[in-house]
XYZ file of C-alpha atoms in Angstrom:
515
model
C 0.000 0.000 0.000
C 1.194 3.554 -0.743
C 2.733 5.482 2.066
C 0.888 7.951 4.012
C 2.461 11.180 4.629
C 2.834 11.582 7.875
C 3.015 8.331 9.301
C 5.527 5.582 9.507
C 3.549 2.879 11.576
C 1.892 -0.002 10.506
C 0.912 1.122 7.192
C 1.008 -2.069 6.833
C 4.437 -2.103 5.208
C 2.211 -5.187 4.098
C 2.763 -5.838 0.952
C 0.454 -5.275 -2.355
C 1.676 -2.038 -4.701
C 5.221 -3.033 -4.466
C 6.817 -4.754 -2.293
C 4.068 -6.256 -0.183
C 2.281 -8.534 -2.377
C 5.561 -10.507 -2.405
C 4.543 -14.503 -1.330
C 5.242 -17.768 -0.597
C 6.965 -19.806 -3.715
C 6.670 -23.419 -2.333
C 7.573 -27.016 -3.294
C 5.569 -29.616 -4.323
C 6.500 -31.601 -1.160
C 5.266 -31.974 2.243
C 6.437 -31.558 5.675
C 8.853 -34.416 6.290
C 7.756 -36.914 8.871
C 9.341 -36.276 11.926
C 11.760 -33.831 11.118
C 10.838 -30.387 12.946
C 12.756 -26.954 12.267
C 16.433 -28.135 11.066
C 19.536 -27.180 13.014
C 20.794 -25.243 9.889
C 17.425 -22.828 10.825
C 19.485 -21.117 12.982
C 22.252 -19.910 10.576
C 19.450 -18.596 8.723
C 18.340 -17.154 11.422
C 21.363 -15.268 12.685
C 22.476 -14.095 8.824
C 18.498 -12.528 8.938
C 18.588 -10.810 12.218
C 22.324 -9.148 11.765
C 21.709 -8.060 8.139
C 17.949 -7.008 9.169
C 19.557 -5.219 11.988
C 16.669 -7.298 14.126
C 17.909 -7.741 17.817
C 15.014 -10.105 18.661
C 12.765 -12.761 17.019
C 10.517 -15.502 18.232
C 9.089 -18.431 16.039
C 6.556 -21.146 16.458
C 5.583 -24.151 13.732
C 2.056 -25.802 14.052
C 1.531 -29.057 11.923
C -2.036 -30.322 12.037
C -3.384 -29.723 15.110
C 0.360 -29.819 17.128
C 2.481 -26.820 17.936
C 5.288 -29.075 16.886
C 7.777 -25.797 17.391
C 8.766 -22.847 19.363
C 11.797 -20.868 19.843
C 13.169 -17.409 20.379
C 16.172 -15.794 19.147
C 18.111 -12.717 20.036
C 17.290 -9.852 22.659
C 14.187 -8.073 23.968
C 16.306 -4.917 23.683
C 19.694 -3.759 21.140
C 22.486 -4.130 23.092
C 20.906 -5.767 26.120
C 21.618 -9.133 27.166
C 17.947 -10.140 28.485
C 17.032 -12.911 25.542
C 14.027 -13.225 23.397
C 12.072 -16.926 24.603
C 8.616 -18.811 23.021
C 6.985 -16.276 25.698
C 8.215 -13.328 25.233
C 5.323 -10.414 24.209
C 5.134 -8.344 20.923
C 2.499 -6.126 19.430
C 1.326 -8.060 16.311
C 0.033 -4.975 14.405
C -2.268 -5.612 11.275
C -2.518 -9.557 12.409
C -5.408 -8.883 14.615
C -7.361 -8.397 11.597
C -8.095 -11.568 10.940
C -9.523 -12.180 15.046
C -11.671 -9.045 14.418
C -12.930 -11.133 11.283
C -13.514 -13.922 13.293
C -15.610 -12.543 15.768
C -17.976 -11.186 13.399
C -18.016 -14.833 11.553
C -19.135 -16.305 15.320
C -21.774 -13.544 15.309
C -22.526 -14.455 11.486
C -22.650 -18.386 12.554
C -25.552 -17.497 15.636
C -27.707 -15.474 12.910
C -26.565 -12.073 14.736
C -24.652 -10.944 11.841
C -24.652 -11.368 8.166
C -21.160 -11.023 5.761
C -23.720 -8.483 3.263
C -25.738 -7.053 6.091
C -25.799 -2.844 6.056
C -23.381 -1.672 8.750
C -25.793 1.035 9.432
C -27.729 -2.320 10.690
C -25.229 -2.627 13.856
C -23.912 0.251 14.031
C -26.266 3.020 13.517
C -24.342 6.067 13.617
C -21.944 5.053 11.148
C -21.584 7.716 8.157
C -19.477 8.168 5.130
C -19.025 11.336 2.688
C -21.370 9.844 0.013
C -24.488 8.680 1.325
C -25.065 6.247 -1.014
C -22.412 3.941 0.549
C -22.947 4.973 3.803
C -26.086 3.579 2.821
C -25.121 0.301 1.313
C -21.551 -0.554 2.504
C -21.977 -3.884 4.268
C -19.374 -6.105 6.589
C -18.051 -7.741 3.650
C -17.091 -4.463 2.709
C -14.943 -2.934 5.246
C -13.251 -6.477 5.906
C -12.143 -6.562 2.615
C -10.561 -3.057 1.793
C -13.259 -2.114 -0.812
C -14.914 0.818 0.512
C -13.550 3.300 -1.649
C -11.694 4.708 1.260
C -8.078 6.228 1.256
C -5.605 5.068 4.240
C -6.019 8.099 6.539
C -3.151 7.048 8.391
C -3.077 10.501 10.159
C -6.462 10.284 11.462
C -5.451 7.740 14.064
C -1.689 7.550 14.494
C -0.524 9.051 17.395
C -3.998 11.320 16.887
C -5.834 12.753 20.265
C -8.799 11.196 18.825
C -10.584 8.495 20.278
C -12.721 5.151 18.623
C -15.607 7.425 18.573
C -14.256 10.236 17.025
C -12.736 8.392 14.487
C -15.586 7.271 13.337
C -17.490 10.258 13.343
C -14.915 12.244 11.274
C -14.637 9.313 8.568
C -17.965 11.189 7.317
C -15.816 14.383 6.063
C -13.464 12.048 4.111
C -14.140 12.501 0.357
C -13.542 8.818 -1.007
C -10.478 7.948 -2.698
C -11.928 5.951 -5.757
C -15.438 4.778 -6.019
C -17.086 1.906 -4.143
C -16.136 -1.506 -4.361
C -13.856 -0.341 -7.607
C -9.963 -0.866 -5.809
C -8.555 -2.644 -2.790
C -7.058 0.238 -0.497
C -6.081 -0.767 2.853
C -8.020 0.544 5.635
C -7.417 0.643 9.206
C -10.613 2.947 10.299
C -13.265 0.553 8.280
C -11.527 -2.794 10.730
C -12.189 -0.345 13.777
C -15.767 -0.015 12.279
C -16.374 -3.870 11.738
C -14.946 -4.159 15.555
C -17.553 -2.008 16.810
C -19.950 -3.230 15.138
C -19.554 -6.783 16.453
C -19.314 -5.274 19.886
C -22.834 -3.285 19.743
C -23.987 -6.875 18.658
C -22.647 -8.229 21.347
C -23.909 -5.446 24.087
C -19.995 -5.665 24.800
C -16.663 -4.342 23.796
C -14.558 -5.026 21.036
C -11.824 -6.144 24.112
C -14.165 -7.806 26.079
C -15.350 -9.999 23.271
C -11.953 -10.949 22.195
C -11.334 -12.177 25.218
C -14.380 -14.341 26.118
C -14.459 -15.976 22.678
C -11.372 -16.380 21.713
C -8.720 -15.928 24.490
C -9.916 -17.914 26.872
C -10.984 -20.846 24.632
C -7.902 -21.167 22.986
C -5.933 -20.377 26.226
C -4.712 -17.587 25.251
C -3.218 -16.544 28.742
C 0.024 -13.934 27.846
C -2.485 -12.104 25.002
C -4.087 -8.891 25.409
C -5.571 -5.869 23.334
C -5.181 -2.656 25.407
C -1.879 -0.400 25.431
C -2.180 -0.953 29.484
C -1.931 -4.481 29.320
C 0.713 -4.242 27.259
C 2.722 -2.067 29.708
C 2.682 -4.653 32.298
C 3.768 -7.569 30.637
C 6.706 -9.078 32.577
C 8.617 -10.482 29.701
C 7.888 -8.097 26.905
C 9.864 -7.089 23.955
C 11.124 -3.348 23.054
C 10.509 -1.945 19.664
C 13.659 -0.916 17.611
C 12.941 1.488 14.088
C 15.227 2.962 11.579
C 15.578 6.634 12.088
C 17.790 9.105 11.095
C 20.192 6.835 9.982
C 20.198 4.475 12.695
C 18.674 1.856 14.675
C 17.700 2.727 17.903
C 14.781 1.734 20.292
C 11.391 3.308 20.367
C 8.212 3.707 22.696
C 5.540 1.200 22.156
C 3.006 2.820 20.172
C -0.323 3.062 22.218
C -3.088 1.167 19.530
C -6.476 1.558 22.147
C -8.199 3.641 19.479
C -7.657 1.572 16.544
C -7.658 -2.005 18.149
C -9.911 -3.973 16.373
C -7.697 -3.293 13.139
C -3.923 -4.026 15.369
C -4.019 -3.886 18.905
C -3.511 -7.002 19.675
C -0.484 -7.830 22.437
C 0.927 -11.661 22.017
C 3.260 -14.421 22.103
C 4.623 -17.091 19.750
C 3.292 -20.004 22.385
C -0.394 -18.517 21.991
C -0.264 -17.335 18.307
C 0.027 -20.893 17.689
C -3.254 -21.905 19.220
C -4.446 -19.418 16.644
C -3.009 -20.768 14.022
C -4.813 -24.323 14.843
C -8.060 -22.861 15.419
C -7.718 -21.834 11.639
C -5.519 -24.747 10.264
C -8.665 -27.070 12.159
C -11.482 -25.178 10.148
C -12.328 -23.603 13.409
C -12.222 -26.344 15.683
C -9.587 -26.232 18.841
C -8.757 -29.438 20.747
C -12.518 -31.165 19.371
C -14.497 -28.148 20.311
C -16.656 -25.640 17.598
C -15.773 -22.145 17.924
C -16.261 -20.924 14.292
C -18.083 -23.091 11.738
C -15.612 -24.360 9.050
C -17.972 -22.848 6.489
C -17.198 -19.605 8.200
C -13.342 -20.003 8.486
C -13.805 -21.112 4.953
C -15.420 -17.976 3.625
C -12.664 -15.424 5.585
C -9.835 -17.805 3.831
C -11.614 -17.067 0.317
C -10.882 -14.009 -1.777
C -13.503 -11.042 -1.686
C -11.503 -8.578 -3.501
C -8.753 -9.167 -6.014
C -5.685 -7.176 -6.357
C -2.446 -7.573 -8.880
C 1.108 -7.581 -8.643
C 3.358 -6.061 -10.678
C 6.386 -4.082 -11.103
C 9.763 -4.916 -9.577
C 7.368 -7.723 -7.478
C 6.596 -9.517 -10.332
C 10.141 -9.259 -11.904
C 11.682 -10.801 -9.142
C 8.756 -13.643 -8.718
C 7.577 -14.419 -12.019
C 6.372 -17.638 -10.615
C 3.647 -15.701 -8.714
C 1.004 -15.217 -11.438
C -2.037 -17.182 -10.881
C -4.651 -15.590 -8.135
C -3.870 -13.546 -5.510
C -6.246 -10.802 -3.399
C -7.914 -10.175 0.431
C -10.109 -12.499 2.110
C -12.109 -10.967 5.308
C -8.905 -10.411 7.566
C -6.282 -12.524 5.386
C -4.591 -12.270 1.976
C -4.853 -15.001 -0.239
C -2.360 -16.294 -3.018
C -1.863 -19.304 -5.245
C 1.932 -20.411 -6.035
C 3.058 -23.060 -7.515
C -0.242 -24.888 -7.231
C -0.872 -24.192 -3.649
C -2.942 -21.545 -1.591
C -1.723 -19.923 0.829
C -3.324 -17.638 3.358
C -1.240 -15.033 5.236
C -1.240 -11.563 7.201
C 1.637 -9.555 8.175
C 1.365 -6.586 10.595
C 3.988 -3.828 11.957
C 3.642 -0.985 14.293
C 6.453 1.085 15.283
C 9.298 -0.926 15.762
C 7.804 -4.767 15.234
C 7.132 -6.523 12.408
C 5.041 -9.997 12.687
C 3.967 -12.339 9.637
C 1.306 -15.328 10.213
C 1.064 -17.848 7.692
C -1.197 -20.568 6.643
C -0.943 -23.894 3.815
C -3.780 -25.816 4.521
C -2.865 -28.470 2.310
C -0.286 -29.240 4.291
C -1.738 -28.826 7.382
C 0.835 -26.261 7.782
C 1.165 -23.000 9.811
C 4.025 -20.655 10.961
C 4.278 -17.370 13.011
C 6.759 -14.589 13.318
C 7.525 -11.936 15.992
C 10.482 -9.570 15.518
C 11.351 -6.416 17.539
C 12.466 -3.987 14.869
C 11.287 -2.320 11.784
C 14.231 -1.525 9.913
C 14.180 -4.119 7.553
C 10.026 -3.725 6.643
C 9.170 -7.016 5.822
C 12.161 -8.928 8.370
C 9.285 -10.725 10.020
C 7.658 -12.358 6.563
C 11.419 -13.374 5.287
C 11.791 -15.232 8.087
C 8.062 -16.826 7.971
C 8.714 -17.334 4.535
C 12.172 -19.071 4.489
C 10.971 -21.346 7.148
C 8.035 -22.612 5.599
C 10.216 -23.497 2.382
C 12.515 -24.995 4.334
C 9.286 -27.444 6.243
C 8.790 -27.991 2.314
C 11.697 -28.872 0.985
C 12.464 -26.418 -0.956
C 15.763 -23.689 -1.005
C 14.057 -20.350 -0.312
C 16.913 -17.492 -0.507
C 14.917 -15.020 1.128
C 16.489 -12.725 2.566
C 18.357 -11.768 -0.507
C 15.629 -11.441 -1.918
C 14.304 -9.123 0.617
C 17.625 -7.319 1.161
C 17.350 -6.204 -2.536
C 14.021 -5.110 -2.028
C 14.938 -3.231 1.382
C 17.664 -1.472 -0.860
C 15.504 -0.276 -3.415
C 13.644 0.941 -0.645
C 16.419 3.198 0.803
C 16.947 4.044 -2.766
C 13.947 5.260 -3.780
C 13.606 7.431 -0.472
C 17.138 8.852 -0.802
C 15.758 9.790 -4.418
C 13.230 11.518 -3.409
C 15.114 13.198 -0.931
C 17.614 14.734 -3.021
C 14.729 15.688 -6.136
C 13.182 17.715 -3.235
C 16.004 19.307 -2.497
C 16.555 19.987 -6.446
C 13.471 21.743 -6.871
C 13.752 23.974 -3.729
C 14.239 27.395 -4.382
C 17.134 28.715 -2.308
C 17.576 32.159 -1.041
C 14.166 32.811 -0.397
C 12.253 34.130 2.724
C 8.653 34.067 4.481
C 6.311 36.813 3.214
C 5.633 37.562 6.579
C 6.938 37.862 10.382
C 7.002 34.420 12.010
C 3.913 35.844 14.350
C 2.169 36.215 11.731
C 1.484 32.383 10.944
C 0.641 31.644 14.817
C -3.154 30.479 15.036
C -5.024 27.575 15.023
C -5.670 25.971 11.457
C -8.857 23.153 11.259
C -9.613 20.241 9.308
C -13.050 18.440 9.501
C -11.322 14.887 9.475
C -7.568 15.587 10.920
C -8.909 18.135 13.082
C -6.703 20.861 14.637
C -3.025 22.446 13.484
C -1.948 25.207 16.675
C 0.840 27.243 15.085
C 3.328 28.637 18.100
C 6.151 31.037 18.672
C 8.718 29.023 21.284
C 11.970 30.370 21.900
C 12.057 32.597 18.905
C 10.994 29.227 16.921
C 8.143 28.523 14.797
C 6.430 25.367 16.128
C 3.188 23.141 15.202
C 1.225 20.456 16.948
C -1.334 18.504 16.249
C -2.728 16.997 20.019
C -0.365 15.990 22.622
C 1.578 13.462 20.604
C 2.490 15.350 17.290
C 4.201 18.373 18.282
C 7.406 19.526 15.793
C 9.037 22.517 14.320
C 8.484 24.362 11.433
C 11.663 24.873 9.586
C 11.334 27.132 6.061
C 11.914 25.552 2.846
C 11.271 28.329 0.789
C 8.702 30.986 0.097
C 5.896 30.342 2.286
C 6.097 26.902 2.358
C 7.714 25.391 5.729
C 8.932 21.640 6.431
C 7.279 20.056 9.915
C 9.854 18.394 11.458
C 8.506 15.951 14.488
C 9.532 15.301 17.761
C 8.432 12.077 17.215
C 10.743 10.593 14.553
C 8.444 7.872 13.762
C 6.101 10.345 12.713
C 7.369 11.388 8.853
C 8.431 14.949 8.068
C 5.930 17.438 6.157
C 5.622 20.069 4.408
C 2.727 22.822 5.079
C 2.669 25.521 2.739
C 0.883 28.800 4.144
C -1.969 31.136 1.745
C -1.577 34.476 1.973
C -4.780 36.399 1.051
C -4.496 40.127 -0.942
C -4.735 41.480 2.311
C -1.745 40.133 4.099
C -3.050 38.105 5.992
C -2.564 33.804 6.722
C -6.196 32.308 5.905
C -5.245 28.444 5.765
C -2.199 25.975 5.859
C -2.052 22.798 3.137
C -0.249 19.774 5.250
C 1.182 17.382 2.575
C -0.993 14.716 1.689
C -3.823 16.397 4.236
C -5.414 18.364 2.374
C -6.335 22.313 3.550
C -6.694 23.118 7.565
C -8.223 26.664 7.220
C -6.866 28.809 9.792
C -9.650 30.101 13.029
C -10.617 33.563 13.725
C -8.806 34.965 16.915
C -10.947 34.029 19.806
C -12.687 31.134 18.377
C -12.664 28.180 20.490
């Protein structure tokens, strides 16, 4: 998915435009008798972490209905000696999807929900900009990406907005193509499926996920709320690329955008997961989701292609590929594959499912730097349960490279096209004020120490450094949060009437005194 100015969380650094649609390119084999994870795993696994600058990774094989596999590698923390086990914590990110999916398919199998119903049906507040979909967008819908919807990345990431207020301002979001027409990933439509299942439920999205599928699959070390998080004992620190190096991060706080990658877990519980779905919704003989129901999430609702540089370097990879209700969905080689990766600041995780071979693998790592470090590894592991040499991480180091590339590309044609030499039109007090958007909501324009500054609620607060003309660059305090640019109008008068924020859109600027 494209980037969102902005933002540099879990985007879901997922995979489909470029580099996220890359899959699995598997053997024709099966998983040997007998044989678990080979000795040899570990030399992969040690070349991955120190070239993905990774200090900590956990792993965990099921095979039918056994976790036949666990192990952790590394540290919690760069430079720390306190080691990674089968039970050490990590936010999973965009992986939670596919439990948010699977509460609404338990709600579906008791006749409380239906895939096509209205979500206006459950959740009766809910609004869009055109009120024809408001009107007909259904579950199905905003499980599968198709809503029409652009990322809006800002609207929730590090945002002093709540659940609710999310979803009230998604009504002053023009759509970014029309309904049902292009798979664009989503974040605010999973937080609108999760509350709907949990005004079915006269719950809570938390709540729920944790009577119906926590504590039946014994879930013990998982939870969904930035507090729980906090007090895990044995809990892995987040490590990003910034600035030219790796260093360790906060844990991004999720609560307002849980249903869509909240979710707080180890490799020892991921794996009951992974059998509940491997067992068509059954866990140790018991029903939770009907296997028609697991069935329909693990089908494709909404196609996508790959292309580019992705399908240069897998031209294997050209037979079906697109988004179930919480999962993605390829064919390679003959085989379908079902898979999710997620990443929030500073973790990476990649879940994978071949049914056919009653096969499933998850992947926690503890650093962003190299995007997709936690699907190499998921990737090169379940070739290797198949028989077949992967070469991953090559692979994935070229692709991390042409990453860098590309940015450092962009970085220098900005630079290009900057006109030098030039000034402000006005005093810096002159752009202090408070500039409003419907759906990002406020921009507060300060004087500090002699220094033009910006924030946008308590977590987003920068500096405004000129770039040329009236156009400034916001540099964060946060340096997970991207750099922007917001370019000031000036009307005939002289006087600052709105700020554009780079990729935003306008925040017109209040009149003095308004509150």
């Amino acid at each position: 998915m494209a980037v969102v100015t902005g933002y540099r969380g879990d985007q879901v650094k997922f995979l489909p435009a470029i580099f996220a649609a890359v899959a699995l390119t598997l053997s024709t084999g099966s998983v040997r008798a007998g044989e678990l994870v080979p000795a040899r795993f570990d030399g992969f696994m040690k070349k991955t972490m120190e070239r993905g600058h990774i200090p900590g990774a956990a792993i965990a094989v099921v095979k039918g209905d056994q976790t036949v596999f666990t192990r952790g590698y590394g540290t919690k923390e760069l430079d720390k000696n306190d080691p990674v086990d089968e039970e050490t914590v990590f936010q999973v990110g965009s992986t939670t999807k596919a439990f948010t999916a699977a509460l609404i398919g338990m709600l579906v199998d008791e006749k409380k929900m239906d895939w096509d119903g209205k979500v206006t049906q459950y959740l009766t507040d809910f609004e869009l900009f055109d009120p024809y979909v408001s009107r007909e967008v259904t579950v199905r819908d905003l499980l599968s990406h198709r809503t029409g919807m652009p990322n809006m990345g800002w609207l929730w990431y590090a945002s002093p907005f709540d659940s609710k207020e999310i979803l009230h301002r998604l009504r002053y979001q023009p759509p970014g193509s029309s309904f049902r027409s292009k798979w664009e990933y989503q974040n605010c439509m999973f937080l609108a499926a999760g509350q709907s299942s949990a005004e079915v439920a006269g719950s809570d999205w938390h709540q729920l996920l944790r009577e119906r599928v926590f504590k039946p699959l014994g879930m013990k070390a998982s939870s969904s709320t930035y507090e729980k998080l906090k007090k895990a004992r044995n809990l892995a620190s987040p490590h990003a690329y910034l600035d030219g190096k790796v260093v360790r991060v906060p844990h991004r706080d999720l609560n307002n955008i849980a249903p869509a990658g909240s979710i707080n877990s180890n490799v020892v519980d991921m794996a009951k997961w992974i059998r509940l779905q491997l067992a068509g919704g059954k866990f140790e003989g018991k029903e939770l989701i009907k296997k028609e129901t697991v069935a329909e999430m693990h089908t494709i609702q909404m196609p996508f292609r790959m292309g580019g540089p992705v399908e240069k370097l897998l031209p294997q990879a050209n037979r079906f590929l697109g988004y179930g209700l919480g999962w993605v969905i390829q064919d390679f080689n003959g085989k379908k594959v079902i898979w999710h990766t997620g990443g929030i600041d500073g973790m990476r995780s990649f879940v994978g499912l071949v049914p056919e071979a009653d096969l499933g693998v998850v992947v926690l790592t503890n650093s962003s730097y190299l995007e997709d470090g936690a699907a190499v590894i998921g990737y090169e592991l379940i070739d290797e349960l198949l028989g077949m040499d992967a070469g991953w991480t090559d692979r994935f180091i070229k692709l991390q490279e042409m990453r860098i590339e590309k940015i450092k590309a962009d970085e220098d044609s900005q630079k290009a096209r900057r006109v030098k030499g030039t000034t402000s039109s006005l005093v810096r007090t002159a752009y202090e004020g408070t500039y409003e958007n419907a759906v990002y909501g406020n921009l507060d324009v300060y004087l500090k120490d002699g220094r033009l500054c910006v924030s946008s609620g308590p977590l987003r607060k920068g500096r405004l450094k000129h770039w040329s003309y009236d156009c400034f660059r916001a540099v964060w305090d946060d340096r997970n949060v991207d750099d922007a640019f917001v370019t000031f109008t000036i009307d005939p008068e002289g006087k600052v009437t709105a700020a554009q924020m780079e990729g935003l859109g306008t925040f017109k600027r209040k009149p003095a005194g308004d509150s």
